[in-house]
Amino acid sequence: MTVLDSPAASGLDDAAQAVERAGEGLQQACSALARRGDDVGALRAAVSSAARLTRALASAVDGIVHHAPRSVGQGQTADDLVADLKALRNCLATGAAVVDPALDDLHDLTGFGTDPEFTRRYQEWAAASTPAGS
């Protein structure tokens, strides 16, 4: 029996397939957006969905971080893997935060007022980005 034949590999295959399907769905959304041409409302919806997906990916990576040490055992490899995954999570969280101003700009173009959720997230991000004592 190989690692690929084990029951754990089946679970990993399921997770990998789910991520693959999400990626395919994102590609389909990009293609659909390209066909819509100059529809700023569709652009705003796509950017908003991408931001939600980025936040969901950050949460998924948090979950992976909790499972990683059990999967690879303890030791330097597990520590390195967890550090790398936490860095990925931080990049995703930063990406989700920096897209918020673009969403605010698109709100203006689509005739919507300021999004209260954007305002709340931006204030949280700004507070977390301000050095203590500033």
N, CA, C and O atoms as a MOPAC input file, in Angstrom:
PM7 MOZYME 1SCF
protein

 N      0.85000 1    -1.17500 1     0.00000 1
 C      0.00000 1     0.00000 1     0.00000 1
 C      0.89400 1     1.23500 1     0.00000 1
 O      1.84300 1     1.31800 1     0.78100 1
 N      0.59500 1     2.19200 1    -0.87200 1
 C      1.35700 1     3.43700 1    -0.92500 1
 C      0.57900 1     4.54200 1    -0.23000 1
 O     -0.58700 1     4.37000 1     0.12400 1
 N      1.23300 1     5.66900 1    -0.04100 1
 C      0.56500 1     6.82500 1     0.56300 1
 C     -0.64400 1     7.22100 1    -0.27100 1
 O     -1.66700 1     7.62300 1     0.28400 1
 N     -0.54800 1     7.11700 1    -1.58200 1
 C     -1.65300 1     7.51400 1    -2.45100 1
 C     -2.84800 1     6.57800 1    -2.34500 1
 O     -3.96300 1     6.95100 1    -2.70800 1
 N     -2.62000 1     5.34700 1    -1.84200 1
 C     -3.71000 1     4.39300 1    -1.68300 1
 C     -4.39900 1     4.50800 1    -0.33400 1
 O     -5.42500 1     3.86700 1    -0.10800 1
 N     -3.85400 1     5.31000 1     0.55700 1
 C     -4.40600 1     5.38500 1     1.90900 1
 C     -5.69500 1     6.18700 1     1.93500 1
 O     -5.93200 1     7.00700 1     1.04700 1
 N     -6.54500 1     5.95900 1     2.95600 1
 C     -7.79100 1     6.72700 1     3.07800 1
 C     -7.53300 1     8.22300 1     3.19100 1
 O     -8.33200 1     9.02000 1     2.69800 1
 N     -6.42800 1     8.62800 1     3.83100 1
 C     -6.11900 1    10.05900 1     3.96700 1
 C     -5.89900 1    10.69000 1     2.60000 1
 O     -6.26400 1    11.84700 1     2.39100 1
 N     -5.31000 1     9.95100 1     1.66800 1
 C     -5.07500 1    10.49000 1     0.32400 1
 C     -6.39700 1    10.77800 1    -0.36900 1
 O     -6.49900 1    11.73500 1    -1.13600 1
 N     -7.41000 1     9.96100 1    -0.10600 1
 C     -8.72200 1    10.19500 1    -0.70400 1
 C     -9.28800 1    11.53300 1    -0.24300 1
 O     -9.83600 1    12.28400 1    -1.05000 1
 N     -9.16100 1    11.83800 1     1.05000 1
 C     -9.61600 1    13.11900 1     1.56900 1
 C     -8.86800 1    14.27300 1     0.94000 1
 O     -9.45600 1    15.30900 1     0.63200 1
 N     -7.56800 1    14.09700 1     0.74800 1
 C     -6.76800 1    15.14000 1     0.10900 1
 C     -7.18000 1    15.31800 1    -1.34200 1
 O     -7.23200 1    16.43900 1    -1.84700 1
 N     -7.47200 1    14.20600 1    -2.01200 1
 C     -7.93800 1    14.28800 1    -3.39800 1
 C     -9.23600 1    15.07900 1    -3.46900 1
 O     -9.41400 1    15.90500 1    -4.36500 1
 N    -10.15200 1    14.82900 1    -2.52200 1
 C    -11.41700 1    15.55800 1    -2.49200 1
 C    -11.17300 1    17.04500 1    -2.31700 1
 O    -11.79000 1    17.86200 1    -3.00100 1
 N    -10.27800 1    17.40300 1    -1.40400 1
 C     -9.96800 1    18.81900 1    -1.16600 1
 C     -9.32800 1    19.43800 1    -2.40000 1
 O     -9.67100 1    20.55600 1    -2.78500 1
 N     -8.40800 1    18.72300 1    -3.01600 1
 C     -7.74200 1    19.24200 1    -4.21700 1
 C     -8.74300 1    19.42200 1    -5.34600 1
 O     -8.68400 1    20.40800 1    -6.08100 1
 N     -9.65600 1    18.48100 1    -5.48500 1
 C    -10.67200 1    18.59300 1    -6.54200 1
 C    -11.60900 1    19.77100 1    -6.28300 1
 O    -12.01300 1    20.45900 1    -7.22100 1
 N    -11.95800 1    20.00800 1    -5.02000 1
 C    -12.82700 1    21.14100 1    -4.68500 1
 C    -12.13700 1    22.45600 1    -5.03100 1
 O    -12.76600 1    23.36600 1    -5.57200 1
 N    -10.86100 1    22.55600 1    -4.72300 1
 C    -10.11200 1    23.77100 1    -5.05200 1
 C    -10.00600 1    23.92500 1    -6.56700 1
 O    -10.11300 1    25.03400 1    -7.09100 1
 N     -9.79600 1    22.82100 1    -7.26400 1
 C     -9.72000 1    22.86300 1    -8.72200 1
 C    -11.03600 1    23.34900 1    -9.32200 1
 O    -11.03500 1    24.16600 1   -10.24300 1
 N    -12.14900 1    22.85400 1    -8.80900 1
 C    -13.46700 1    23.29900 1    -9.30000 1
 C    -13.67600 1    24.79000 1    -9.03200 1
 O    -14.23400 1    25.49700 1    -9.87200 1
 N    -13.23500 1    25.27000 1    -7.87700 1
 C    -13.35900 1    26.69700 1    -7.56500 1
 C    -12.54400 1    27.52500 1    -8.55500 1
 O    -12.99400 1    28.57500 1    -9.01400 1
 N    -11.35200 1    27.05200 1    -8.87800 1
 C    -10.52100 1    27.74800 1    -9.85800 1
 C    -11.16300 1    27.76800 1   -11.23500 1
 O    -11.11800 1    28.78300 1   -11.93100 1
 N    -11.75800 1    26.65200 1   -11.63000 1
 C    -12.45000 1    26.60000 1   -12.92200 1
 C    -13.64200 1    27.55600 1   -12.93400 1
 O    -13.89800 1    28.22600 1   -13.93500 1
 N    -14.36300 1    27.61500 1   -11.82300 1
 C    -15.48700 1    28.53600 1   -11.72100 1
 C    -15.03800 1    29.97900 1   -11.84600 1
 O    -15.71300 1    30.79400 1   -12.47400 1
 N    -13.90500 1    30.29100 1   -11.25100 1
 C    -13.36600 1    31.64800 1   -11.35700 1
 C    -12.98300 1    31.96800 1   -12.79500 1
 O    -13.22100 1    33.08100 1   -13.26300 1
 N    -12.40000 1    31.01800 1   -13.49400 1
 C    -12.05700 1    31.22700 1   -14.90200 1
 C    -13.31500 1    31.45700 1   -15.73800 1
 O    -13.32200 1    32.30900 1   -16.62600 1
 N    -14.36900 1    30.70700 1   -15.46100 1
 C    -15.63000 1    30.89900 1   -16.17700 1
 C    -16.20200 1    32.28200 1   -15.90100 1
 O    -16.74300 1    32.92700 1   -16.80000 1
 N    -16.08400 1    32.73500 1   -14.66400 1
 C    -16.57700 1    34.07000 1   -14.31600 1
 C    -15.79300 1    35.13800 1   -15.06300 1
 O    -16.37400 1    36.11500 1   -15.53600 1
 N    -14.49100 1    34.96500 1   -15.17500 1
 C    -13.66300 1    35.93200 1   -15.91700 1
 C    -14.05100 1    35.96100 1   -17.39300 1
 O    -14.10600 1    37.02700 1   -18.00600 1
 N    -14.31300 1    34.80500 1   -17.95100 1
 C    -14.73800 1    34.74000 1   -19.34900 1
 C    -16.09100 1    35.41100 1   -19.54500 1
 O    -16.29600 1    36.12900 1   -20.52400 1
 N    -17.00500 1    35.18100 1   -18.62300 1
 C    -18.32900 1    35.80400 1   -18.70800 1
 C    -18.21100 1    37.31300 1   -18.60200 1
 O    -18.90000 1    38.04200 1   -19.31500 1
 N    -17.34500 1    37.78600 1   -17.72100 1
 C    -17.13800 1    39.22300 1   -17.56800 1
 C    -16.56500 1    39.82200 1   -18.84800 1
 O    -16.96400 1    40.91300 1   -19.25400 1
 N    -15.64600 1    39.12700 1   -19.47600 1
 C    -15.05000 1    39.61900 1   -20.72400 1
 C    -16.11000 1    39.76100 1   -21.81200 1
 O    -16.03900 1    40.68400 1   -22.62400 1
 N    -17.07900 1    38.87100 1   -21.83900 1
 C    -18.15200 1    38.95000 1   -22.84000 1
 C    -19.10500 1    40.10800 1   -22.57500 1
 O    -19.78600 1    40.56300 1   -23.49300 1
 N    -19.16600 1    40.59200 1   -21.33900 1
 C    -20.10800 1    41.66000 1   -20.98400 1
 C    -19.59000 1    43.03300 1   -21.37700 1
 O    -20.33200 1    44.01400 1   -21.32200 1
 N    -18.33200 1    43.11300 1   -21.77000 1
 C    -17.79200 1    44.37500 1   -22.27700 1
 C    -17.69100 1    45.46200 1   -21.24100 1
 O    -16.94700 1    45.34600 1   -20.26700 1
 N    -18.46000 1    46.54200 1   -21.46000 1
 C    -18.30100 1    47.73200 1   -20.63000 1
 C    -19.32700 1    47.83200 1   -19.50200 1
 O    -19.67400 1    48.94100 1   -19.09600 1
 N    -19.81000 1    46.73200 1   -18.99700 1
 C    -20.80200 1    46.71600 1   -17.92900 1
 C    -20.10800 1    46.88900 1   -16.57900 1
 O    -19.58300 1    45.93400 1   -16.00700 1
 N    -20.11600 1    48.13600 1   -16.07900 1
 C    -19.42000 1    48.42500 1   -14.83000 1
 C    -20.08200 1    47.72200 1   -13.64200 1
 O    -19.40900 1    47.39500 1   -12.66400 1
 N    -21.38100 1    47.48900 1   -13.72000 1
 C    -22.05800 1    46.74000 1   -12.66700 1
 C    -21.55200 1    45.30800 1   -12.57900 1
 O    -21.35300 1    44.77600 1   -11.48700 1
 N    -21.34500 1    44.68700 1   -13.73800 1
 C    -20.80000 1    43.32100 1   -13.77000 1
 C    -19.36100 1    43.31900 1   -13.24900 1
 O    -18.94500 1    42.38700 1   -12.56100 1
 N    -18.60700 1    44.36800 1   -13.58200 1
 C    -17.23100 1    44.47200 1   -13.09600 1
 C    -17.22900 1    44.57100 1   -11.57200 1
 O    -16.45300 1    43.89200 1   -10.90000 1
 N    -18.10500 1    45.42200 1   -11.03200 1
 C    -18.18400 1    45.58400 1    -9.58500 1
 C    -18.55000 1    44.25500 1    -8.92600 1
 O    -17.95900 1    43.88600 1    -7.91100 1
 N    -19.50700 1    43.54200 1    -9.48400 1
 C    -19.91800 1    42.25200 1    -8.92200 1
 C    -18.75500 1    41.25600 1    -8.96000 1
 O    -18.55700 1    40.49200 1    -8.01500 1
 N    -17.99300 1    41.26600 1   -10.04700 1
 C    -16.85500 1    40.35000 1   -10.16400 1
 C    -15.76600 1    40.68600 1    -9.14900 1
 O    -15.20300 1    39.79000 1    -8.52000 1
 N    -15.47000 1    41.97100 1    -8.99100 1
 C    -14.44900 1    42.37600 1    -8.02200 1
 C    -14.90900 1    42.03400 1    -6.60800 1
 O    -14.12000 1    41.55300 1    -5.79500 1
 N    -16.17800 1    42.28100 1    -6.31800 1
 C    -16.72400 1    41.95800 1    -4.99800 1
 C    -16.64300 1    40.45500 1    -4.73300 1
 O    -16.28300 1    40.03200 1    -3.63500 1
 N    -16.97400 1    39.66000 1    -5.73400 1
 C    -16.87700 1    38.19900 1    -5.58400 1
 C    -15.43700 1    37.75500 1    -5.40000 1
 O    -15.16200 1    36.85700 1    -4.60500 1
 N    -14.51600 1    38.37500 1    -6.12600 1
 C    -13.09800 1    38.03800 1    -5.97200 1
 C    -12.61800 1    38.36900 1    -4.56000 1
 O    -11.83500 1    37.62200 1    -3.97400 1
 N    -13.09200 1    39.49100 1    -4.01800 1
 C    -12.71100 1    39.85900 1    -2.65600 1
 C    -13.24800 1    38.83900 1    -1.65400 1
 O    -12.53400 1    38.43200 1    -0.73800 1
 N    -14.50800 1    38.42600 1    -1.82800 1
 C    -15.08700 1    37.40900 1    -0.93400 1
 C    -14.31900 1    36.08800 1    -1.06300 1
 O    -14.05300 1    35.42100 1    -0.06300 1
 N    -13.97100 1    35.72200 1    -2.28000 1
 C    -13.22000 1    34.48800 1    -2.49400 1
 C    -11.84800 1    34.56700 1    -1.82200 1
 O    -11.38800 1    33.59500 1    -1.22300 1
 N    -11.20200 1    35.72400 1    -1.92300 1
 C     -9.89500 1    35.90100 1    -1.29300 1
 C    -10.00200 1    35.75400 1     0.21600 1
 O     -9.14700 1    35.12900 1     0.84400 1
 N    -11.04900 1    36.32800 1     0.79900 1
 C    -11.25500 1    36.17800 1     2.24300 1
 C    -11.53800 1    34.71000 1     2.58800 1
 O    -11.04800 1    34.20600 1     3.59800 1
 N    -12.31400 1    34.03700 1     1.76400 1
 C    -12.60900 1    32.62100 1     2.00500 1
 C    -11.33400 1    31.78200 1     1.90300 1
 O    -11.13600 1    30.85100 1     2.68400 1
 N    -10.47700 1    32.11100 1     0.94500 1
 C     -9.21100 1    31.39000 1     0.82100 1
 C     -8.33300 1    31.60900 1     2.05400 1
 O     -7.68100 1    30.67900 1     2.52900 1
 N     -8.31900 1    32.83700 1     2.56700 1
 C     -7.53800 1    33.11600 1     3.77700 1
 C     -8.06100 1    32.26600 1     4.93200 1
 O     -7.27100 1    31.71500 1     5.70000 1
 N     -9.37500 1    32.15500 1     5.06400 1
 C     -9.96000 1    31.32500 1     6.11800 1
 C     -9.63000 1    29.85100 1     5.90600 1
 O     -9.34600 1    29.12600 1     6.85900 1
 N     -9.67000 1    29.41400 1     4.64300 1
 C     -9.33500 1    28.01500 1     4.34000 1
 C     -7.88800 1    27.71800 1     4.70900 1
 O     -7.58800 1    26.65200 1     5.24800 1
 N     -6.99500 1    28.64900 1     4.42200 1
 C     -5.58300 1    28.44100 1     4.76600 1
 C     -5.42600 1    28.38400 1     6.28300 1
 O     -4.60800 1    27.61300 1     6.78600 1
 N     -6.20000 1    29.19100 1     7.02600 1
 C     -6.17100 1    29.08800 1     8.48900 1
 C     -6.51000 1    27.66700 1     8.92700 1
 O     -5.85900 1    27.11300 1     9.81200 1
 N     -7.52800 1    27.08400 1     8.30600 1
 C     -7.90500 1    25.71200 1     8.63000 1
 C     -6.80600 1    24.72300 1     8.29200 1
 O     -6.54900 1    23.78800 1     9.04900 1
 N     -6.15800 1    24.93100 1     7.15300 1
 C     -5.05600 1    24.04900 1     6.75300 1
 C     -3.91400 1    24.14000 1     7.75700 1
 O     -3.28700 1    23.13300 1     8.08300 1
 N     -3.64400 1    25.35000 1     8.24600 1
 C     -2.57300 1    25.53800 1     9.22900 1
 C     -2.82100 1    24.67200 1    10.46400 1
 O     -1.88500 1    24.09800 1    11.01900 1
 N     -4.06700 1    24.57900 1    10.89000 1
 C     -4.38100 1    23.77900 1    12.07800 1
 C     -4.19900 1    22.28700 1    11.82000 1
 O     -3.88600 1    21.53800 1    12.74600 1
 N     -4.38900 1    21.84400 1    10.58800 1
 C     -4.25900 1    20.42300 1    10.26600 1
 C     -2.83200 1    20.02800 1     9.89400 1
 O     -2.47900 1    18.85300 1     9.99600 1
 N     -2.02200 1    20.96400 1     9.47300 1
 C     -0.68900 1    20.64800 1     8.96000 1
 C      0.18200 1    19.87900 1     9.95100 1
 O      0.75700 1    18.86100 1     9.56800 1
 N      0.30700 1    20.31300 1    11.20200 1
 C      1.19100 1    19.56800 1    12.11100 1
 C      0.75200 1    18.12100 1    12.32000 1
 O      1.59200 1    17.23200 1    12.45900 1
 N     -0.56800 1    17.87800 1    12.34500 1
 C     -1.04300 1    16.49700 1    12.50400 1
 C     -0.71400 1    15.66100 1    11.27900 1
 O     -0.48100 1    14.45600 1    11.38200 1
 N     -0.69500 1    16.31000 1    10.11300 1
 C     -0.46800 1    15.57000 1     8.87200 1
 C      0.99000 1    15.24900 1     8.64200 1
 O      1.30900 1    14.17100 1     8.14200 1
 N      1.88800 1    16.16000 1     8.99400 1
 C      3.31400 1    15.94000 1     8.71100 1
 C      4.11100 1    15.60000 1     9.96000 1
 O      5.30600 1    15.31700 1     9.87300 1
 N      3.46600 1    15.62400 1    11.12100 1
 C      4.17500 1    15.34800 1    12.36200 1
 C      4.83100 1    16.61300 1    12.89300 1
 O      4.78600 1    17.67300 1    12.26900 1
 N      5.42500 1    16.47300 1    14.03500 1
 C      6.08700 1    17.62200 1    14.65700 1
 C      7.51900 1    17.71300 1    14.14800 1
 O      8.04800 1    16.76000 1    13.57500 1
 N      8.12100 1    18.83200 1    14.35700 1
 C      9.50500 1    19.00200 1    13.95500 1
 C      9.68100 1    20.22200 1    13.08600 1
 O      8.75700 1    21.01000 1    12.88200 1
 N     10.89000 1    20.35900 1    12.58000 1
 C     11.24200 1    21.54500 1    11.79500 1
 C     10.41400 1    21.65700 1    10.51700 1
 O     10.02900 1    22.75900 1    10.12800 1
 N     10.13800 1    20.53800 1     9.86300 1
 C      9.33500 1    20.58200 1     8.63900 1
 C      7.94900 1    21.12800 1     8.92500 1
 O      7.44400 1    21.96400 1     8.17700 1
 N      7.33100 1    20.66400 1    10.00100 1
 C      5.99900 1    21.15600 1    10.36900 1
 C      6.05800 1    22.64500 1    10.70000 1
 O      5.18200 1    23.40700 1    10.28900 1
 N      7.08000 1    23.06200 1    11.43700 1
 C      7.22300 1    24.47800 1    11.78600 1
 C      7.38500 1    25.33200 1    10.53400 1
 O      6.76800 1    26.39100 1    10.41400 1
 N      8.21500 1    24.87000 1     9.60600 1
 C      8.42500 1    25.61300 1     8.35500 1
 C      7.14100 1    25.67300 1     7.53600 1
 O      6.80100 1    26.72000 1     6.98500 1
 N      6.43300 1    24.55900 1     7.45600 1
 C      5.18500 1    24.51000 1     6.70200 1
 C      4.15300 1    25.46700 1     7.29000 1
 O      3.50000 1    26.21100 1     6.55800 1
 N      4.00900 1    25.44400 1     8.60300 1
 C      3.05500 1    26.33900 1     9.26800 1
 C      3.44100 1    27.79400 1     9.02200 1
 O      2.57000 1    28.61900 1     8.74500 1
 N      4.71800 1    28.12100 1     9.11800 1
 C      5.16300 1    29.49900 1     8.86800 1
 C      4.85300 1    29.91700 1     7.43300 1
 O      4.38900 1    31.03100 1     7.19200 1
 N      5.11000 1    29.01800 1     6.47900 1
 C      4.82000 1    29.33000 1     5.07400 1
 C      3.32400 1    29.53100 1     4.84500 1
 O      2.91900 1    30.45200 1     4.13600 1
 N      2.50800 1    28.67000 1     5.44600 1
 C      1.06000 1    28.79300 1     5.28600 1
 C      0.52100 1    30.06400 1     5.94800 1
 O     -0.39200 1    30.70200 1     5.42300 1
 N      1.08400 1    30.42700 1     7.09000 1
 C      0.66800 1    31.67500 1     7.74000 1
 C      1.04500 1    32.87900 1     6.87600 1
 O      0.29500 1    33.85300 1     6.80900 1
 N      2.19300 1    32.81600 1     6.22200 1
 C      2.58600 1    33.90000 1     5.31400 1
 C      1.60200 1    33.99600 1     4.14300 1
 O      1.22200 1    35.09200 1     3.73100 1
 N      1.19900 1    32.84800 1     3.61800 1
 C      0.20500 1    32.82900 1     2.54500 1
 C     -1.10500 1    33.43600 1     3.02700 1
 O     -1.71100 1    34.24400 1     2.32300 1
 N     -1.54100 1    33.05500 1     4.20900 1
 C     -2.77700 1    33.59500 1     4.76600 1
 C     -2.69100 1    35.11300 1     4.90400 1
 O     -3.64300 1    35.82600 1     4.58500 1
 N     -1.54800 1    35.60400 1     5.38200 1
 C     -1.38000 1    37.04700 1     5.53300 1
 C     -1.41100 1    37.75900 1     4.18200 1
 O     -1.96700 1    38.85100 1     4.07400 1
 N     -0.82400 1    37.15800 1     3.16200 1
 C     -0.86900 1    37.74900 1     1.82000 1
 C     -2.30900 1    37.81000 1     1.31000 1
 O     -2.72600 1    38.81600 1     0.73500 1
 N     -3.05300 1    36.74800 1     1.51900 1
 C     -4.45000 1    36.73700 1     1.08700 1
 C     -5.26300 1    37.78200 1     1.84400 1
 O     -6.08300 1    38.48000 1     1.24700 1
 N     -5.04300 1    37.89300 1     3.14500 1
 C     -5.77800 1    38.88400 1     3.93800 1
 C     -5.42600 1    40.29800 1     3.48400 1
 O     -6.29800 1    41.16400 1     3.41400 1
 N     -4.16300 1    40.53100 1     3.18000 1
 C     -3.74700 1    41.84400 1     2.68400 1
 C     -4.38800 1    42.12100 1     1.33000 1
 O     -4.85700 1    43.23000 1     1.07700 1
 N     -4.40700 1    41.12100 1     0.46700 1
 C     -5.04500 1    41.28100 1    -0.83600 1
 C     -6.51200 1    41.63500 1    -0.71300 1
 O     -7.01900 1    42.48000 1    -1.45100 1
 N     -7.19400 1    40.98700 1     0.22100 1
 C     -8.61300 1    41.28300 1     0.43400 1
 C     -8.79400 1    42.70800 1     0.94400 1
 O     -9.76700 1    43.37700 1     0.59500 1
 N     -7.85800 1    43.17200 1     1.77000 1
 C     -7.96900 1    44.53700 1     2.30600 1
 C     -7.69200 1    45.58900 1     1.23800 1
 O     -8.35600 1    46.62400 1     1.20200 1
 N     -6.71900 1    45.33400 1     0.37200 1
 C     -6.36300 1    46.37100 1    -0.60700 1
 C     -7.35300 1    46.45800 1    -1.75800 1
 O     -7.33200 1    47.43700 1    -2.50500 1
 N     -8.21900 1    45.46400 1    -1.92400 1
 C     -9.22100 1    45.54400 1    -2.98000 1
 C    -10.39700 1    46.43600 1    -2.55200 1
 O    -11.15500 1    46.91400 1    -3.39600 1
 N    -10.54300 1    46.65500 1    -1.25600 1
 C    -11.66500 1    47.45900 1    -0.77100 1
 C    -11.72800 1    48.86200 1    -1.38400 1
 O    -12.82400 1    49.29100 1    -1.74500 1
 N    -10.62800 1    49.60000 1    -1.52300 1
 C    -10.73300 1    50.90900 1    -2.18400 1
 C    -11.22100 1    50.80800 1    -3.63900 1
 O    -11.92400 1    51.70000 1    -4.11500 1
 N    -10.86000 1    49.74600 1    -4.33600 1
 C    -11.36000 1    49.55500 1    -5.70600 1
 C    -12.86900 1    49.35300 1    -5.68600 1
 O    -13.58200 1    49.87900 1    -6.53900 1
 N    -13.34600 1    48.60000 1    -4.72300 1
 C    -14.79300 1    48.40800 1    -4.59800 1
 C    -15.49300 1    49.72700 1    -4.29500 1
 O    -16.58100 1    49.99300 1    -4.80500 1
 N    -14.86100 1    50.54700 1    -3.46500 1
 C    -15.43900 1    51.85200 1    -3.16000 1
 C    -15.51300 1    52.71300 1    -4.42100 1
 O    -16.51600 1    53.39100 1    -4.64600 1
 N    -14.46800 1    52.69400 1    -5.24300 1
 C    -14.48100 1    53.43400 1    -6.50800 1
 C    -15.58900 1    52.93600 1    -7.42000 1
 O    -16.27500 1    53.73000 1    -8.06300 1
 N    -15.76500 1    51.62600 1    -7.47600 1
 C    -16.80500 1    51.04700 1    -8.32100 1
 C    -18.20000 1    51.35700 1    -7.78100 1
 O    -19.15200 1    51.47400 1    -8.55200 1
 N    -18.32300 1    51.49100 1    -6.46600 1
 C    -19.60400 1    51.92800 1    -5.89200 1
 C    -19.97600 1    53.28600 1    -6.47200 1
 O    -21.12100 1    53.51100 1    -6.86600 1
 N    -18.99500 1    54.19500 1    -6.52000 1
 C    -19.24300 1    55.53900 1    -7.05800 1
 C    -19.68700 1    55.46900 1    -8.51800 1
 O    -20.61000 1    56.17700 1    -8.92100 1
 N    -19.03500 1    54.61800 1    -9.31100 1
 C    -19.34500 1    54.51800 1   -10.73500 1
 C    -20.69700 1    53.86800 1   -11.01200 1
 O    -21.33000 1    54.15100 1   -12.02900 1
 N    -21.13200 1    53.00400 1   -10.11400 1
 C    -22.39300 1    52.30900 1   -10.35200 1
 C    -23.57300 1    53.01800 1    -9.70500 1
 O    -24.70000 1    52.52600 1    -9.75700 1
 N    -23.31700 1    54.17500 1    -9.09400 1
 C    -24.40600 1    54.96200 1    -8.54200 1
 C    -24.82900 1    54.56000 1    -7.14900 1
 O    -25.82400 1    55.06800 1    -6.63300 1
 N    -24.09500 1    53.66000 1    -6.53500 1
 C    -24.40100 1    53.28400 1    -5.16000 1
 C    -23.69200 1    54.24400 1    -4.22600 1
 O    -22.65200 1    54.80100 1    -4.57600 1
 N    -24.24300 1    54.44100 1    -3.04600 1
 C    -23.57300 1    55.24800 1    -2.03900 1
 C    -22.42700 1    54.46700 1    -1.42700 1
 O    -22.10000 1    53.37100 1    -1.88300 1
 N    -21.82700 1    55.02200 1    -0.41300 1
 C    -20.73700 1    54.34400 1     0.26600 1
 C    -21.26900 1    53.08700 1     0.93300 1
 O    -22.30200 1    53.11000 1     1.60300 1
 N    -20.56500 1    52.01700 1     0.74400 1
 C    -20.94200 1    50.72800 1     1.31000 1
 C    -20.54800 1    50.69900 1     2.78700 1
 O    -19.36600 1    50.82600 1     3.10900 1
 N    -21.52100 1    50.53500 1     3.69300 1
 C    -21.18500 1    50.52200 1     5.12200 1
 C    -20.21100 1    49.39800 1     5.48800 1
 O    -19.37000 1    49.56700 1     6.37000 1
 N    -20.32500 1    48.26000 1     4.81500 1
 C    -19.40800 1    47.14600 1     5.08300 1
 C    -17.98600 1    47.53100 1     4.69300 1
 O    -17.03900 1    47.20100 1     5.40700 1
 N    -17.82400 1    48.23300 1     3.55700 1
 C    -16.50300 1    48.70200 1     3.15600 1
 C    -15.95500 1    49.65800 1     4.21200 1
 O    -14.79500 1    49.55000 1     4.60900 1
 N    -16.77300 1    50.57500 1     4.65800 1
 C    -16.33100 1    51.55800 1     5.65000 1
 C    -15.85200 1    50.86100 1     6.91000 1
 O    -14.80500 1    51.21200 1     7.45500 1
 N    -16.61000 1    49.87300 1     7.37800 1
 C    -16.21600 1    49.13000 1     8.57200 1
 C    -14.89400 1    48.40200 1     8.36700 1
 O    -14.00200 1    48.47800 1     9.21200 1
 N    -14.76500 1    47.68600 1     7.22900 1
 C    -13.52500 1    46.93500 1     6.95700 1
 C    -12.34300 1    47.87600 1     6.80600 1
 O    -11.25000 1    47.58000 1     7.28900 1
 N    -12.55200 1    49.01800 1     6.13400 1
 C    -11.44900 1    49.95800 1     5.93300 1
 C    -10.99300 1    50.52900 1     7.26800 1
 O     -9.79300 1    50.68100 1     7.49500 1
 N    -11.92900 1    50.84800 1     8.15200 1
 C    -11.56000 1    51.38000 1     9.46200 1
 C    -10.78800 1    50.33800 1    10.26500 1
 O     -9.82200 1    50.67600 1    10.94900 1
 N    -11.20500 1    49.07800 1    10.18800 1
 C    -10.46400 1    48.00900 1    10.87100 1
 C     -9.05700 1    47.88000 1    10.29800 1
 O     -8.08300 1    47.76700 1    11.04300 1
 N     -8.95800 1    47.89700 1     8.97300 1
 C     -7.65200 1    47.76100 1     8.32600 1
 C     -6.75600 1    48.94100 1     8.68700 1
 O     -5.58100 1    48.75700 1     9.00200 1
 N     -7.31100 1    50.15600 1     8.64200 1
 C     -6.53000 1    51.35200 1     8.94800 1
 C     -6.05000 1    51.31800 1    10.40400 1
 O     -4.91100 1    51.69000 1    10.68700 1
 N     -6.90900 1    50.87700 1    11.32300 1
 C     -6.52400 1    50.79500 1    12.72300 1
 C     -5.41000 1    49.76600 1    12.92800 1
 O     -4.48300 1    49.99100 1    13.70600 1
 N     -5.50800 1    48.65000 1    12.23300 1
 C     -4.48700 1    47.58900 1    12.36500 1
 C     -3.18000 1    48.00600 1    11.70800 1
 O     -2.12000 1    47.50100 1    12.07600 1
 N     -3.23700 1    48.92400 1    10.73600 1
 C     -2.04400 1    49.34000 1     9.99900 1
 C     -1.33400 1    50.50900 1    10.65500 1
 O     -0.20100 1    50.81500 1    10.28500 1
 N     -1.95800 1    51.17100 1    11.61100 1
 C     -1.37600 1    52.34000 1    12.26200 1
 C     -0.48100 1    51.87800 1    13.39600 1
 O     -0.93900 1    51.16500 1    14.29000 1
 N      0.82000 1    52.28000 1    13.37800 1
 C      1.71300 1    51.89100 1    14.47900 1
 C      1.21200 1    52.44700 1    15.80300 1
 O      0.65200 1    53.54200 1    15.85800 1
 N      1.41500 1    51.69200 1    16.85300 1
 C      0.99700 1    52.13600 1    18.18800 1
 C      1.67200 1    53.45000 1    18.53600 1
 O      2.85700 1    53.65000 1    18.27000 1
 N      0.89800 1    54.33900 1    19.13200 1
 C      1.44900 1    55.61900 1    19.55100 1
 C      1.39900 1    56.67700 1    18.48200 1
 O      1.82000 1    57.80900 1    18.72300 1
 N      0.88800 1    56.34500 1    17.28400 1
 C      0.83800 1    57.33900 1    16.20700 1
 C     -0.40800 1    58.17400 1    16.29700 1
 O     -0.61700 1    59.06200 1    15.47100 1

